[in-house]
Short mmCIF file of C-alpha atoms in Angstrom, two decimals:
data_model
loop_
_atom_site.label_atom_id
_atom_site.label_comp_id
_atom_site.label_asym_id
_atom_site.label_seq_id
_atom_site.Cartn_x
_atom_site.Cartn_y
_atom_site.Cartn_z
CA VAL A 57 115.28 37.68 -24.41
CA LEU A 58 113.54 34.98 -22.36
CA ALA A 59 113.91 31.44 -23.47
CA GLY A 60 112.09 28.81 -21.61
CA CYS A 61 112.57 25.20 -20.80
CA GLY A 62 110.76 22.68 -18.88
CA GLY A 63 111.00 22.67 -15.17
CA ALA A 64 112.58 20.22 -13.08
CA THR A 65 109.97 17.71 -11.44
CA GLU A 66 110.02 16.08 -8.04
CA ALA A 67 111.05 12.89 -7.60
CA PRO A 68 108.25 10.34 -6.37
CA PRO A 69 107.99 9.55 -2.93
CA GLU A 70 109.93 6.32 -1.58
CA PRO A 71 107.36 3.68 -0.97
CA ALA A 72 106.50 2.87 2.59
CA ALA A 73 108.21 -0.21 4.08
CA THR A 74 106.13 -3.35 4.28
CA GLU A 75 105.94 -6.78 6.10
CA ALA A 76 104.62 -8.32 2.95
CA PRO A 77 106.74 -11.00 1.04
CA ALA A 78 107.98 -9.80 -2.09
CA ALA A 79 106.39 -10.65 -5.16
CA GLN A 80 107.71 -13.30 -7.94
CA PRO A 81 108.75 -11.49 -11.09
CA THR A 82 106.49 -11.74 -13.97
CA GLU A 83 107.86 -13.29 -17.33
CA ALA A 84 107.76 -9.82 -18.65
CA GLU A 85 109.39 -8.33 -15.40
CA ALA A 86 112.29 -11.07 -15.70
CA ALA A 87 113.04 -10.27 -19.33
CA PRO A 88 116.13 -8.15 -19.80
CA PRO A 89 115.63 -4.73 -19.94
CA GLU A 90 115.20 -3.08 -23.82
CA GLU A 91 118.10 -1.34 -25.50
CA PRO A 92 117.77 2.24 -25.17
CA ALA A 93 115.71 4.21 -27.96
CA GLY A 94 117.82 5.18 -31.02
CA ALA A 95 119.11 8.61 -31.66
CA VAL A 96 116.64 11.30 -32.37
CA VAL A 97 117.66 12.59 -36.07
CA ASN A 98 115.38 15.50 -37.53
CA SER A 99 114.64 15.78 -41.08
CA ALA A 100 117.75 17.53 -42.00
CA GLY A 101 119.82 14.64 -40.85
CA VAL A 102 120.99 16.23 -37.34
CA GLU A 103 121.36 14.10 -34.60
CA LEU A 104 120.33 15.71 -31.49
CA PRO A 105 121.61 15.46 -27.95
CA ALA A 106 120.95 12.02 -26.21
CA ASP A 107 118.11 13.51 -23.73
CA ALA A 108 116.08 14.95 -27.02
CA ALA A 109 112.48 15.31 -26.88
CA PRO A 110 110.64 13.08 -29.69
CA LEU A 111 110.71 14.47 -33.15
CA GLU A 112 107.23 15.49 -32.95
CA GLU A 113 107.79 17.63 -30.20
CA GLN A 114 111.10 19.24 -31.46
CA VAL A 115 109.28 22.64 -32.16
CA LEU A 116 110.54 25.98 -31.19
CA TYR A 117 107.48 28.68 -30.87
CA ARG A 118 108.36 32.42 -30.60
CA ALA A 119 106.21 35.81 -30.74
CA ASP A 120 107.07 38.44 -33.26
CA THR A 121 105.27 40.97 -35.32
CA GLU A 122 103.90 40.68 -38.82
CA TYR A 123 105.39 42.60 -41.67
CA THR A 124 105.18 42.98 -45.50
CA TRP A 125 108.19 41.12 -46.98
CA LEU A 126 110.12 37.89 -46.11
CA SER A 127 113.62 39.25 -47.38
CA TRP A 128 116.31 41.55 -45.93
CA THR A 129 117.10 42.46 -49.51
CA THR A 130 113.83 43.89 -50.07
CA ASP A 131 113.20 45.93 -47.06
CA ALA A 132 115.48 45.80 -44.15
CA TYR A 133 112.60 47.39 -41.59
CA ASP A 134 109.95 45.74 -43.47
CA TYR A 135 110.55 41.85 -43.30
CA THR A 136 109.41 38.83 -41.21
CA ASN A 137 112.07 36.69 -40.03
CA GLY A 138 113.74 36.89 -43.55
CA PRO A 139 117.43 36.41 -42.86
CA LEU A 140 117.22 34.80 -39.46
CA LEU A 141 115.58 31.58 -39.76
CA GLY A 142 114.92 31.05 -43.42
CA ILE A 143 115.20 32.38 -46.98
CA HIS A 144 118.81 33.62 -46.70
CA ASP A 145 122.47 32.74 -45.44
CA SER A 146 124.93 35.56 -44.38
CA CYS A 147 128.30 35.55 -45.62
CA VAL A 148 129.52 35.40 -42.13
CA ARG A 149 128.35 34.94 -38.49
CA PRO A 150 129.91 36.81 -35.53
CA ASP A 151 131.05 34.68 -32.50
CA LYS A 152 130.49 36.02 -28.80
CA GLU A 153 133.21 38.33 -29.17
CA PHE A 154 132.32 39.65 -32.78
CA ASN A 155 135.07 38.11 -34.59
CA PRO A 156 133.39 36.85 -38.01
CA GLN A 157 133.06 33.55 -38.52
CA PRO A 158 132.51 31.43 -41.67
CA SER A 159 128.91 30.93 -42.89
CA GLY A 160 128.01 31.21 -46.23
CA CYS A 161 131.30 32.17 -47.14
CA GLU A 162 134.13 29.59 -46.20
CA SER A 163 137.10 31.71 -46.16
CA TRP A 164 138.30 35.13 -47.24
CA GLU A 165 141.54 37.38 -47.18
CA VAL A 166 142.26 41.03 -47.98
CA SER A 167 145.01 42.17 -50.52
CA ASP A 168 148.20 43.84 -48.98
CA ASP A 169 146.98 47.51 -49.60
CA GLY A 170 143.77 46.69 -48.02
CA LEU A 171 141.39 47.44 -50.78
CA THR A 172 140.53 44.09 -52.49
CA TRP A 173 138.86 41.27 -50.31
CA THR A 174 138.64 37.80 -51.94
CA PHE A 175 135.77 35.55 -50.44
CA HIS A 176 135.96 31.75 -51.35
CA LEU A 177 132.62 29.50 -50.98
CA PRO A 178 131.96 25.98 -50.10
CA GLU A 179 131.70 24.12 -53.49
CA ASP A 180 128.81 21.56 -51.80
CA LYS A 181 126.33 24.06 -51.01
CA VAL A 182 123.23 24.20 -52.41
CA TRP A 183 119.81 26.04 -52.64
CA SER A 184 116.84 24.24 -51.33
CA ASP A 185 115.39 23.62 -54.85
CA GLY A 186 118.94 21.89 -55.52
CA GLU A 187 120.62 24.61 -57.53
CA PRO A 188 124.11 25.61 -56.42
CA VAL A 189 124.88 28.66 -54.30
CA THR A 190 127.49 30.54 -56.39
CA ALA A 191 129.87 33.69 -56.93
CA GLU A 192 126.98 34.90 -59.21
CA ASP A 193 124.35 34.71 -56.25
CA TRP A 194 126.70 36.91 -54.23
CA VAL A 195 127.44 39.12 -56.42
CA PHE A 196 124.02 39.55 -57.71
CA THR A 197 123.00 40.26 -54.35
CA LEU A 198 125.53 43.10 -53.61
CA GLN A 199 124.15 44.37 -56.68
CA ARG A 200 120.66 44.49 -55.46
CA LEU A 201 121.55 46.12 -52.34
CA ALA A 202 122.87 48.84 -54.32
CA ARG A 203 119.61 50.36 -55.46
CA PRO A 204 118.16 53.76 -54.54
CA ASP A 205 114.92 52.35 -53.02
CA TYR A 206 116.70 49.89 -50.35
CA SER A 207 116.20 51.16 -47.39
CA PHE A 208 119.38 49.52 -45.97
CA GLU A 209 121.60 50.63 -48.60
CA TRP A 210 123.37 53.26 -46.42
CA PHE A 211 124.69 50.53 -44.39
CA TYR A 212 126.54 48.95 -47.40
CA SER A 213 127.69 52.13 -48.65
CA MET A 214 129.95 53.05 -45.60
CA ALA A 215 132.65 50.19 -46.88
CA GLY A 216 133.22 52.44 -50.19
CA ILE A 217 132.85 49.77 -52.50
CA VAL A 218 133.94 50.93 -55.72
CA ASN A 219 131.28 52.72 -57.84
CA TRP A 220 128.66 52.17 -55.36
CA ASP A 221 127.05 55.43 -55.41
CA ALA A 222 126.99 55.74 -59.08
CA VAL A 223 125.53 52.21 -59.56
CA VAL A 224 122.67 53.40 -56.82
CA SER A 225 122.14 56.62 -58.49
CA GLY A 226 122.03 54.79 -62.03
CA ASP A 227 124.88 56.52 -63.19
CA LEU A 228 126.66 53.18 -64.18
CA PRO A 229 125.08 49.97 -64.38
CA PRO A 230 125.68 47.09 -61.71
CA GLU A 231 128.20 45.41 -63.55
CA GLU A 232 130.65 48.26 -62.88
CA LEU A 233 130.12 47.75 -59.06
CA GLY A 234 133.33 46.71 -57.23
CA ALA A 235 132.00 43.17 -56.92
CA LYS A 236 133.41 40.61 -59.36
CA ILE A 237 133.12 36.98 -60.19
CA VAL A 238 136.51 35.33 -60.01
CA ASP A 239 135.18 31.70 -60.50
CA ASP A 240 132.09 30.06 -59.37
CA TYR A 241 132.98 29.68 -55.85
CA THR A 242 135.37 33.06 -55.67
CA PHE A 243 134.37 36.50 -55.59
CA THR A 244 136.20 39.89 -54.87
CA VAL A 245 134.85 43.19 -53.24
CA THR A 246 137.18 46.16 -54.02
CA THR A 247 137.01 49.32 -51.89
CA ASN A 248 138.18 52.96 -52.59
CA GLN A 249 140.13 52.94 -49.12
CA PRO A 250 140.99 50.44 -46.60
CA ALA A 251 138.07 48.85 -45.08
CA PRO A 252 138.90 47.06 -42.32
CA PHE A 253 135.27 46.45 -40.81
CA LEU A 254 133.90 45.15 -44.29
CA VAL A 255 134.10 41.57 -43.48
CA LYS A 256 132.03 42.33 -40.21
CA GLN A 257 129.58 44.34 -42.12
CA PHE A 258 129.24 41.17 -44.47
CA ALA A 259 127.47 39.51 -41.26
CA ASP A 260 124.38 41.30 -42.81
CA LEU A 261 125.20 40.23 -46.09
CA TRP A 262 122.26 37.71 -46.98
CA VAL A 263 122.42 35.82 -50.49
CA VAL A 264 119.66 35.67 -52.47
CA PRO A 265 118.97 33.30 -55.46
CA GLU A 266 119.77 35.13 -58.69
CA HIS A 267 118.11 32.10 -60.76
CA ILE A 268 114.51 33.09 -58.80
CA VAL A 269 115.01 36.86 -58.15
CA GLN A 270 116.75 37.57 -61.76
CA ASP A 271 115.68 41.26 -61.66
CA ARG A 272 117.80 42.90 -59.22
CA LEU A 273 115.36 45.76 -59.06
CA ALA A 274 112.50 43.40 -58.27
CA ASP A 275 110.33 43.79 -55.25
CA GLY A 276 110.17 40.68 -52.52
CA SER A 277 107.24 39.05 -54.06
CA TRP A 278 109.07 35.75 -55.17
CA ALA A 279 109.96 35.16 -51.30
CA LEU A 280 106.12 35.12 -50.34
CA ASP A 281 105.70 32.06 -52.57
CA PRO A 282 106.76 28.58 -50.98
CA GLU A 283 107.83 27.33 -54.26
CA LYS A 284 110.13 30.46 -54.94
CA ALA A 285 111.08 31.23 -51.48
CA ILE A 286 114.02 28.85 -51.78
CA SER A 287 116.69 28.96 -48.73
CA ALA A 288 120.49 28.66 -48.54
CA GLY A 289 120.11 28.84 -44.58
CA PRO A 290 119.06 26.12 -41.83
CA TYR A 291 115.30 26.70 -42.28
CA LYS A 292 113.09 27.07 -45.27
CA LEU A 293 109.40 28.78 -45.44
CA ASP A 294 106.86 25.97 -44.82
CA HIS A 295 103.76 28.30 -44.70
CA TRP A 296 102.72 31.91 -43.75
CA ASP A 297 99.10 32.22 -42.55
CA LYS A 298 98.32 35.73 -42.80
CA GLY A 299 97.49 37.43 -39.44
CA LYS A 300 98.04 34.56 -37.43
CA GLU A 301 101.85 32.90 -37.96
CA ILE A 302 104.64 31.91 -40.01
CA VAL A 303 106.09 28.55 -40.10
CA TRP A 304 109.68 27.46 -40.98
CA VAL A 305 110.88 23.97 -41.30
CA ALA A 306 114.31 22.47 -41.30
CA ASN A 307 116.32 22.82 -44.53
CA ASP A 308 117.29 19.07 -45.66
CA MET A 309 119.58 20.45 -48.30
CA TYR A 310 121.62 22.68 -45.72
CA THR A 311 125.37 21.82 -45.43
CA GLY A 312 126.64 24.73 -43.67
CA PRO A 313 128.32 25.01 -40.24
CA PHE A 314 124.84 25.81 -38.71
CA PRO A 315 122.55 22.71 -39.03
CA PRO A 316 119.15 23.37 -37.71
CA MET A 317 118.79 21.82 -34.61
CA MET A 318 114.87 22.37 -34.41
CA GLU A 319 112.43 20.29 -36.72
CA LYS A 320 110.29 23.26 -37.08
CA ILE A 321 109.93 27.13 -35.83
CA VAL A 322 106.72 28.66 -35.45
CA THR A 323 106.27 32.27 -35.27
CA THR A 324 102.80 33.63 -33.79
CA PHE A 325 102.14 37.06 -34.46
CA MET A 326 100.97 39.16 -31.30
CA GLU A 327 101.26 42.69 -30.08
CA PRO A 328 104.61 43.31 -27.98
CA GLU A 329 102.50 44.24 -24.64
CA THR A 330 100.86 40.53 -24.93
CA ARG A 331 104.12 38.49 -25.34
CA TRP A 332 105.10 38.66 -21.57
CA ASN A 333 101.86 36.84 -20.25
CA ALA A 334 102.03 34.73 -23.49
CA TYR A 335 105.31 33.48 -22.15
CA GLN A 336 104.40 33.12 -18.50
CA ASN A 337 101.29 30.81 -19.65
CA GLY A 338 103.82 28.88 -21.79
CA GLU A 339 102.24 29.63 -24.96
CA VAL A 340 105.49 30.67 -26.44
CA ASP A 341 109.43 29.63 -25.99
CA VAL A 342 111.21 32.73 -26.46
CA ILE A 343 110.37 36.65 -26.23
CA GLY A 344 112.05 39.68 -26.41
CA TYR A 345 114.48 39.40 -29.72
CA GLY A 346 114.87 42.50 -31.66
CA TYR A 347 113.94 46.16 -31.35
CA GLU A 348 110.89 45.66 -29.76
CA VAL A 349 110.17 45.89 -26.09
CA ASP A 350 108.67 42.52 -25.09
CA LEU A 351 109.85 43.00 -21.76
CA PRO A 352 108.60 46.70 -20.01
CA PRO A 353 110.27 48.08 -16.54
CA ALA A 354 107.44 46.02 -14.53
CA ALA A 355 107.89 43.01 -16.19
CA LEU A 356 111.74 42.88 -15.89
CA ALA A 357 111.22 44.14 -12.08
CA LYS A 358 109.45 40.70 -11.75
CA VAL A 359 111.91 38.98 -13.62
CA TYR A 360 114.80 40.22 -11.67
CA ALA A 361 112.76 39.32 -8.36
CA ASP A 362 112.59 35.84 -9.10
CA PRO A 363 115.45 33.24 -9.55
CA LYS A 364 113.20 30.99 -11.83
CA TRP A 365 112.74 33.95 -14.33
CA GLN A 366 116.11 35.33 -13.98
CA GLU A 367 117.81 32.18 -15.07
CA GLN A 368 116.00 32.34 -18.19
CA LEU A 369 117.09 35.95 -18.86
CA LEU A 370 119.89 36.14 -21.55
CA VAL A 371 121.21 39.69 -21.85
CA TRP A 372 123.56 41.09 -24.15
CA PRO A 373 124.82 44.58 -25.46
CA ASN A 374 122.58 46.02 -28.12
CA PHE A 375 125.00 48.70 -29.63
CA VAL A 376 122.56 51.37 -30.03
CA THR A 377 122.49 55.06 -28.86
CA PHE A 378 119.32 57.23 -28.94
CA TYR A 379 119.85 61.03 -29.00
CA LEU A 380 118.26 64.10 -30.07
CA TYR A 381 119.97 66.75 -32.35
CA PHE A 382 119.17 69.92 -33.45
CA ASP A 383 118.88 71.83 -36.81
CA THR A 384 121.55 74.34 -36.00
CA TRP A 385 120.33 76.20 -39.36
CA LYS A 386 116.94 77.22 -37.85
CA GLU A 387 116.20 79.33 -35.04
CA PRO A 388 116.67 78.94 -31.88
CA PHE A 389 119.03 76.02 -32.32
CA ASP A 390 121.46 78.41 -34.23
CA ASP A 391 122.38 79.57 -30.57
CA LEU A 392 125.05 77.61 -28.94
CA LEU A 393 123.72 78.65 -25.55
CA VAL A 394 120.16 77.36 -26.30
CA ARG A 395 121.38 73.83 -27.31
CA GLN A 396 123.53 73.69 -24.39
CA GLY A 397 120.41 74.72 -22.15
CA PHE A 398 118.39 71.96 -23.61
CA SER A 399 121.40 69.45 -22.96
CA HIS A 400 121.69 70.21 -19.30
CA ALA A 401 117.87 70.22 -19.04
CA ILE A 402 117.80 66.20 -19.93
CA ASP A 403 118.02 64.23 -17.03
CA ARG A 404 119.45 61.22 -18.54
CA ASP A 405 119.72 59.33 -14.99
CA ALA A 406 116.25 60.09 -14.48
CA ILE A 407 115.23 58.50 -18.12
CA VAL A 408 117.14 55.30 -17.77
CA ASN A 409 116.19 54.62 -14.22
CA GLY A 410 112.48 55.33 -14.79
CA PRO A 411 110.73 54.66 -17.69
CA LEU A 412 113.93 52.81 -19.39
CA GLN A 413 114.61 51.13 -16.23
CA TYR A 414 116.77 47.63 -16.81
CA GLN A 415 116.69 48.38 -20.53
CA ALA A 416 119.59 51.32 -20.77
CA SER A 417 122.32 53.17 -19.34
CA ALA A 418 123.28 56.96 -19.68
CA ALA A 419 125.35 58.29 -22.67
CA TYR A 420 127.05 61.23 -21.74
CA THR A 421 129.99 60.93 -24.44
#
């Protein structure tokens, strides 16, 4: 990711010394200096740092691809900025060591046998329409994810939540899922076997408003209407200008641990291959987030060769392994020697040092 910021400016030159006598101060110049301007507070009530720009300049410009939906729970592969900047809030968020931190869920614990997780919610958290965010919303969200047409259902199935597969197949009603309401601000999730990773998975449990969606099998049209696209996160939808941009504004009802630091976030839709030039021209502040390759090797070579660009480059591990696999039931890949031949013929180092330079490392295990 490249994140831009204003460059430093050179100090003005010192004035040349002269023999002229000093001028007497005017009345305005003799007046005591004005008190510093008050703190910049955004529309969500967040006091920004002392050196913050004026409120009207608190806008982040990003580049992204336009997709169909705005809700992660509609299609995890075909949504535009849904969970990250509005509409949803996740149960937990990872810190830089990937340890889960409170977000939509305030605290949690697991039973001694490792099978039942109990999640506690803050009682002051509300949707952007003023309705409280309750355990009913979180349980409804899990029921919504357990449906056969959901593209990311496989991810949640790995935890082995009780009756998950039977609810997905329709053999059991959603009420039989191993996610239960304890009270308005407590819910439990029970698994068939200990799943110590479940709480980390819940960094991708993005709550949806049950009172808006109502039907767990509903499509994502509810989130396309700014009147219905209510948010529990730091930002909420302002408008979506199809083919051009989507704009998010600070959610003044948000009370969670990640308050909105920007007044507005503008996502401009553009093709990945054009984003590097747009960044260099100052048209966008951030590029590169996600799976799309905004920075091809030629651009990365330029970044690594220039300290100005390199200091703006943020890199972190993306835990993805790309691989080829064989249908071992069909010829010729039912032959072990053929499979070994293909494996030896692939020069991983040539690939990662060529077309994937700066973007990957060879996987040999």
